[in-house]
Coordinates of C-alpha atoms in Angstrom, one line a residue:
M43 CA 78.2 85.8 21.8
A44 CA 75.9 88.1 23.7
I45 CA 74.4 85.1 25.6
G46 CA 77.8 83.7 26.4
S47 CA 79.1 87.0 27.6
K48 CA 76.0 87.4 29.8
L49 CA 76.6 83.9 31.3
D50 CA 80.2 84.8 32.0
N51 CA 79.2 88.0 33.8
E52 CA 76.6 86.1 35.9
S53 CA 79.3 83.5 36.8
S54 CA 81.8 86.2 37.8
V55 CA 79.2 88.0 40.0
R56 CA 78.3 84.6 41.5
D57 CA 82.0 83.9 42.3
L58 CA 82.4 87.4 43.8
I59 CA 79.4 86.8 46.1
E60 CA 80.7 83.5 47.1
Q61 CA 84.2 84.9 47.9
K62 CA 82.6 87.7 49.9
R63 CA 80.6 85.2 51.8
N64 CA 83.6 83.0 52.6
S65 CA 85.7 86.1 53.6
R66 CA 82.9 87.2 55.9
S67 CA 82.6 83.7 57.5
F68 CA 86.4 83.7 58.1
N69 CA 86.3 87.1 59.6
M70 CA 83.5 86.1 61.9
L71 CA 85.4 83.0 63.0
F72 CA 88.5 85.1 63.6
E73 CA 86.6 87.7 65.6
K74 CA 85.1 84.9 67.8
A75 CA 88.5 83.3 68.3
V76 CA 90.4 86.5 69.3
P77 CA 88.8 86.9 72.8
Y78 CA 89.6 83.2 73.6
F79 CA 93.2 83.7 72.5
L80 CA 93.6 86.9 74.5
F81 CA 92.0 85.2 77.5
A82 CA 94.5 82.4 77.3
I83 CA 97.4 84.9 77.2
A84 CA 96.0 86.7 80.3
A85 CA 95.4 83.4 82.1
L86 CA 98.9 82.3 81.4
S87 CA 100.3 85.2 83.4
V88 CA 97.9 84.5 86.2
L89 CA 98.8 80.8 86.2
T90 CA 102.5 81.6 86.2
T91 CA 102.0 83.8 89.3
A92 CA 99.9 81.0 90.9
G93 CA 102.6 78.5 90.2
I94 CA 105.3 80.7 91.7
I95 CA 103.2 81.2 94.9
Y96 CA 102.5 77.5 95.1
T97 CA 106.2 76.6 94.8
L98 CA 107.2 79.2 97.4
L99 CA 104.4 78.2 99.8
S100 CA 104.9 74.5 99.6
E101 CA 108.7 74.7 100.3
T102 CA 108.2 77.4 103.0
I103 CA 105.7 75.1 104.8
E104 CA 108.4 72.4 104.8
F105 CA 110.9 74.9 106.3
F106 CA 108.5 75.9 109.1
K107 CA 108.1 72.2 110.0
R108 CA 111.7 72.3 111.0
V109 CA 112.1 75.9 112.3
P110 CA 109.5 77.6 114.5
L111 CA 107.8 80.6 112.8
A112 CA 108.4 82.8 115.9
E113 CA 112.1 82.1 115.8
F114 CA 112.3 82.9 112.1
L115 CA 110.3 86.2 112.3
T116 CA 111.8 87.6 115.6
G117 CA 115.3 86.1 115.6
T118 CA 118.2 88.5 115.3
V119 CA 120.8 85.9 114.6
L120 CA 121.2 84.1 111.2
K121 CA 123.9 81.4 111.3
P122 CA 122.6 78.7 108.9
L123 CA 126.0 76.8 108.6
S124 CA 127.0 76.7 112.3
E125 CA 126.8 73.6 114.5
T126 CA 123.7 75.0 116.1
P127 CA 122.1 76.8 113.2
K128 CA 120.0 79.9 113.8
F129 CA 117.5 81.2 111.2
G130 CA 116.4 84.6 112.3
I131 CA 115.4 86.8 109.4
L132 CA 115.6 90.2 111.0
P133 CA 119.3 90.8 109.9
L134 CA 118.2 90.3 106.3
V135 CA 115.2 92.5 106.7
M136 CA 117.3 95.2 108.3
G137 CA 119.8 95.0 105.4
T138 CA 117.0 95.2 102.8
I139 CA 115.2 98.1 104.4
T140 CA 118.4 100.1 105.1
S141 CA 119.7 99.7 101.6
S142 CA 116.3 100.6 100.0
L143 CA 115.9 103.6 102.2
I144 CA 119.3 104.9 101.4
A145 CA 118.5 104.4 97.7
M146 CA 115.2 106.3 98.0
V147 CA 116.9 109.2 99.9
V148 CA 119.2 109.6 96.9
A149 CA 116.7 108.9 94.1
V150 CA 113.6 110.7 95.2
P151 CA 114.8 114.3 95.4
I152 CA 117.1 114.0 92.3
G153 CA 114.5 112.1 90.3
L154 CA 111.6 114.5 91.2
M155 CA 113.7 117.6 90.6
S156 CA 114.8 116.2 87.2
A157 CA 111.1 115.5 86.4
I158 CA 110.1 119.1 87.3
Y159 CA 112.8 120.6 85.1
L160 CA 112.0 118.3 82.1
S161 CA 108.2 119.0 82.4
E162 CA 108.1 122.6 83.4
Y163 CA 111.3 124.4 82.4
A164 CA 113.1 122.5 79.6
S165 CA 112.3 123.3 76.0
V166 CA 111.1 120.6 73.7
K167 CA 114.5 120.3 72.1
V168 CA 116.3 120.0 75.5
R169 CA 113.7 117.5 76.8
K170 CA 114.1 115.3 73.7
T171 CA 117.9 115.3 74.3
L172 CA 118.1 115.0 78.1
K173 CA 115.4 112.4 78.7
P174 CA 116.9 109.7 76.6
L175 CA 120.4 110.4 78.1
L176 CA 118.9 110.1 81.6
E177 CA 117.2 106.9 80.7
L178 CA 120.6 105.4 79.6
L179 CA 121.4 104.9 83.3
A180 CA 118.6 102.3 83.4
G181 CA 120.3 100.3 80.7
I182 CA 123.6 99.8 82.5
P183 CA 123.9 96.2 83.8
T184 CA 123.5 96.0 87.5
I185 CA 126.8 94.0 87.9
V186 CA 128.6 97.1 86.5
Y187 CA 126.9 99.2 89.2
G188 CA 128.0 96.6 91.8
F189 CA 131.7 96.8 90.8
F190 CA 131.4 100.6 90.6
A191 CA 130.1 100.7 94.2
F192 CA 132.8 98.4 95.4
T193 CA 135.8 99.8 93.5
F194 CA 135.0 103.5 93.3
V195 CA 132.2 104.6 95.7
T196 CA 133.5 102.8 98.8
P197 CA 137.1 104.1 98.5
L198 CA 135.7 107.6 97.9
L199 CA 133.5 107.3 101.0
R200 CA 136.6 106.2 103.0
E201 CA 138.0 109.7 102.3
F202 CA 135.2 111.1 104.4
I203 CA 134.3 108.2 106.7
P204 CA 137.6 106.4 107.5
Q205 CA 135.9 103.7 109.7
I206 CA 133.7 102.5 106.9
Q207 CA 134.3 98.8 106.1
A208 CA 135.4 97.5 102.7
T209 CA 131.9 96.0 102.2
N210 CA 129.1 98.1 103.7
I211 CA 125.5 98.9 103.1
L212 CA 125.9 102.7 102.4
S213 CA 127.8 102.3 99.2
P214 CA 125.4 100.0 97.4
G215 CA 122.5 102.0 98.7
I216 CA 123.8 105.2 97.1
V217 CA 124.5 103.4 93.8
M218 CA 121.1 101.8 93.8
G219 CA 119.6 105.3 94.2
V220 CA 121.6 106.4 91.1
M221 CA 120.3 103.4 89.3
I222 CA 116.6 104.1 89.9
I223 CA 116.8 107.9 89.3
P224 CA 115.8 107.4 85.6
M225 CA 112.7 105.4 86.6
I226 CA 111.4 108.0 89.0
A227 CA 112.3 110.9 86.7
S228 CA 110.8 109.4 83.6
L229 CA 107.5 108.2 85.2
S230 CA 107.1 111.4 87.2
E231 CA 107.7 113.6 84.1
D232 CA 105.1 111.6 82.2
A233 CA 102.6 112.2 85.0
M234 CA 103.4 115.9 85.1
S235 CA 103.2 116.3 81.3
S236 CA 99.7 114.7 81.3
V237 CA 98.4 117.6 83.5
P238 CA 96.3 119.9 81.2
N239 CA 98.0 123.1 80.2
S240 CA 94.8 125.0 81.1
M241 CA 95.6 124.5 84.8
R242 CA 99.1 126.0 84.3
E243 CA 97.8 128.9 82.3
G244 CA 95.0 129.6 84.8
S245 CA 97.6 129.7 87.7
L246 CA 99.9 131.9 85.8
A247 CA 97.0 134.3 84.9
L248 CA 96.3 134.6 88.7
G249 CA 99.9 135.8 89.3
S250 CA 101.7 132.6 90.3
T251 CA 105.3 132.1 89.4
K252 CA 106.5 129.1 87.4
L253 CA 107.9 127.4 90.5
E254 CA 104.6 127.9 92.4
V255 CA 102.7 126.4 89.5
A256 CA 105.0 123.4 89.5
I257 CA 104.8 122.8 93.2
K258 CA 101.3 123.9 94.1
V259 CA 99.4 122.9 90.9
V260 CA 101.2 120.4 88.7
I261 CA 102.7 118.1 91.4
P262 CA 99.3 117.7 93.4
A263 CA 97.5 117.0 90.1
A264 CA 100.1 114.4 89.1
L265 CA 100.6 113.0 92.6
S266 CA 99.1 109.6 91.9
G267 CA 101.6 109.0 89.0
I268 CA 104.5 110.4 91.1
I269 CA 103.7 108.1 94.0
A270 CA 103.5 105.2 91.6
S271 CA 107.0 106.1 90.3
F272 CA 108.3 106.1 93.9
V273 CA 106.7 102.7 94.6
L274 CA 108.2 101.2 91.5
G275 CA 111.6 102.6 92.4
L276 CA 111.4 101.2 95.9
S277 CA 110.3 97.8 94.5
R278 CA 113.3 97.9 92.2
A279 CA 115.6 98.7 95.1
I280 CA 114.2 96.0 97.3
G281 CA 114.6 93.4 94.5
E282 CA 118.0 94.4 93.5
T283 CA 120.5 91.6 93.7
M284 CA 123.9 92.1 92.1
I285 CA 124.8 95.5 93.6
V286 CA 124.2 94.4 97.1
T287 CA 125.8 91.0 96.6
I288 CA 129.0 92.5 95.4
A289 CA 129.3 95.7 97.5
S290 CA 127.4 95.0 100.8
G291 CA 129.1 91.7 101.7
S292 CA 127.6 88.6 103.2
T293 CA 127.9 89.4 106.9
K294 CA 124.5 88.9 108.6
N295 CA 124.6 91.8 111.0
F296 CA 121.6 93.1 112.8
T297 CA 122.7 96.7 113.2
F298 CA 121.7 100.3 112.4
D299 CA 125.3 101.2 111.5
I300 CA 125.3 101.9 107.7
T301 CA 129.1 101.7 107.6
Q302 CA 129.2 98.0 108.4
S303 CA 128.7 95.0 106.2
M304 CA 125.1 93.8 106.0
Q305 CA 123.2 91.3 103.9
T306 CA 119.9 91.7 102.1
M307 CA 117.3 89.0 101.4
T308 CA 118.2 88.9 97.7
A309 CA 121.9 88.5 98.5
Y310 CA 121.2 85.7 100.9
I311 CA 119.2 83.9 98.1
V312 CA 122.2 84.3 95.8
E313 CA 124.5 82.9 98.5
V314 CA 122.4 79.9 99.2
T315 CA 121.7 79.0 95.5
G316 CA 125.4 79.5 94.6
G317 CA 126.7 77.5 97.6
D318 CA 126.8 73.9 98.5
A319 CA 123.5 73.6 100.3
P320 CA 122.1 70.1 99.5
A321 CA 118.5 69.8 98.4
G322 CA 116.2 68.9 101.2
S323 CA 118.4 70.4 103.9
T324 CA 117.1 73.1 106.3
I325 CA 119.3 75.8 104.8
Y326 CA 117.9 74.8 101.4
Y327 CA 114.4 75.3 102.5
S328 CA 115.3 78.6 104.2
L329 CA 115.9 79.9 100.7
Y330 CA 112.2 79.6 100.0
A331 CA 111.2 81.0 103.4
V332 CA 113.3 84.2 102.7
A333 CA 111.9 84.4 99.1
M334 CA 108.3 84.1 100.5
T335 CA 109.0 86.8 103.0
L336 CA 110.3 89.1 100.3
F337 CA 107.2 88.3 98.2
V338 CA 104.8 89.2 101.0
F339 CA 106.8 92.3 101.9
T340 CA 106.6 93.6 98.3
L341 CA 103.0 92.7 98.0
L342 CA 102.0 94.5 101.1
M343 CA 104.0 97.6 100.0
N344 CA 102.2 97.6 96.7
L345 CA 98.8 97.3 98.3
I346 CA 99.5 100.2 100.6
A347 CA 100.8 102.3 97.7
R348 CA 97.6 101.5 95.6
T349 CA 95.5 102.7 98.5
I350 CA 97.4 105.9 98.8
T351 CA 97.3 106.5 95.1
R352 CA 93.5 105.9 95.0
K353 CA 93.1 108.4 97.9
F354 CA 95.0 111.1 96.1
R355 CA 93.1 110.5 92.8
E356 CA 89.8 111.0 94.7
E357 CA 91.1 114.2 96.3
Y358 CA 92.5 115.8 93.1

């Protein structure tokens, strides 16, 4: 009995050692496979971006075989469906820049002041209540914002600006600003909250008021994050589609009058893709030329913003 029991114990120990060895081998194989899996996931996003760029570039080149580059970049007339079509992109660029600037004029001060209140003045309980409520604005579908701009904001503006058109660039610009307030407020508040409390306490100990601490200490220390929130908000405004499609109209005006109807690059893309433009036609290829311009525009803006952000990080 003693000999059998001893043999059984040795067999159990041998099985445990074998199981441990197999488990270790599996873990080692798993650890070796994880980096390759993560690399494949990262490469997938890069390849997707490369595919988008290739598609835009190839179709854009075909467009510029038919329309001179100089005419496209400097032309102030866009009439793709006329008997003598014109493909100047400046009316679309003007509409995009105007609506985005109006949105930022609305969103930046309100979003930044909201962030200052949430970070420096609000209690923990108030912050936990107000911040989620503010972020609810970001969850509203943009088509709802578009109809809100068209059916409510524009008639309201007519009470103060009688000459404003039924579709104009001012109304969607204001509503886009309201839409991106949560983005700027939330990201700016996160950047301000990450500033060490020791900086606040030191400034208060030197006799600074709470407002002086917020403006002269916290904001400069969190400036890189605040600028990043502005850039993301601007990118969101530039890429917005439904609000401007519904409320700004499809008139391709090259004007500085914000009470008139104007069209943005995204709205033009919607118009072309939703219209009867046959594949292979010049107007069809103009869709990709405008999309490529929007892509380059956004890329340059982000590169400039990264440079500015890096500069402020070095200074502070």
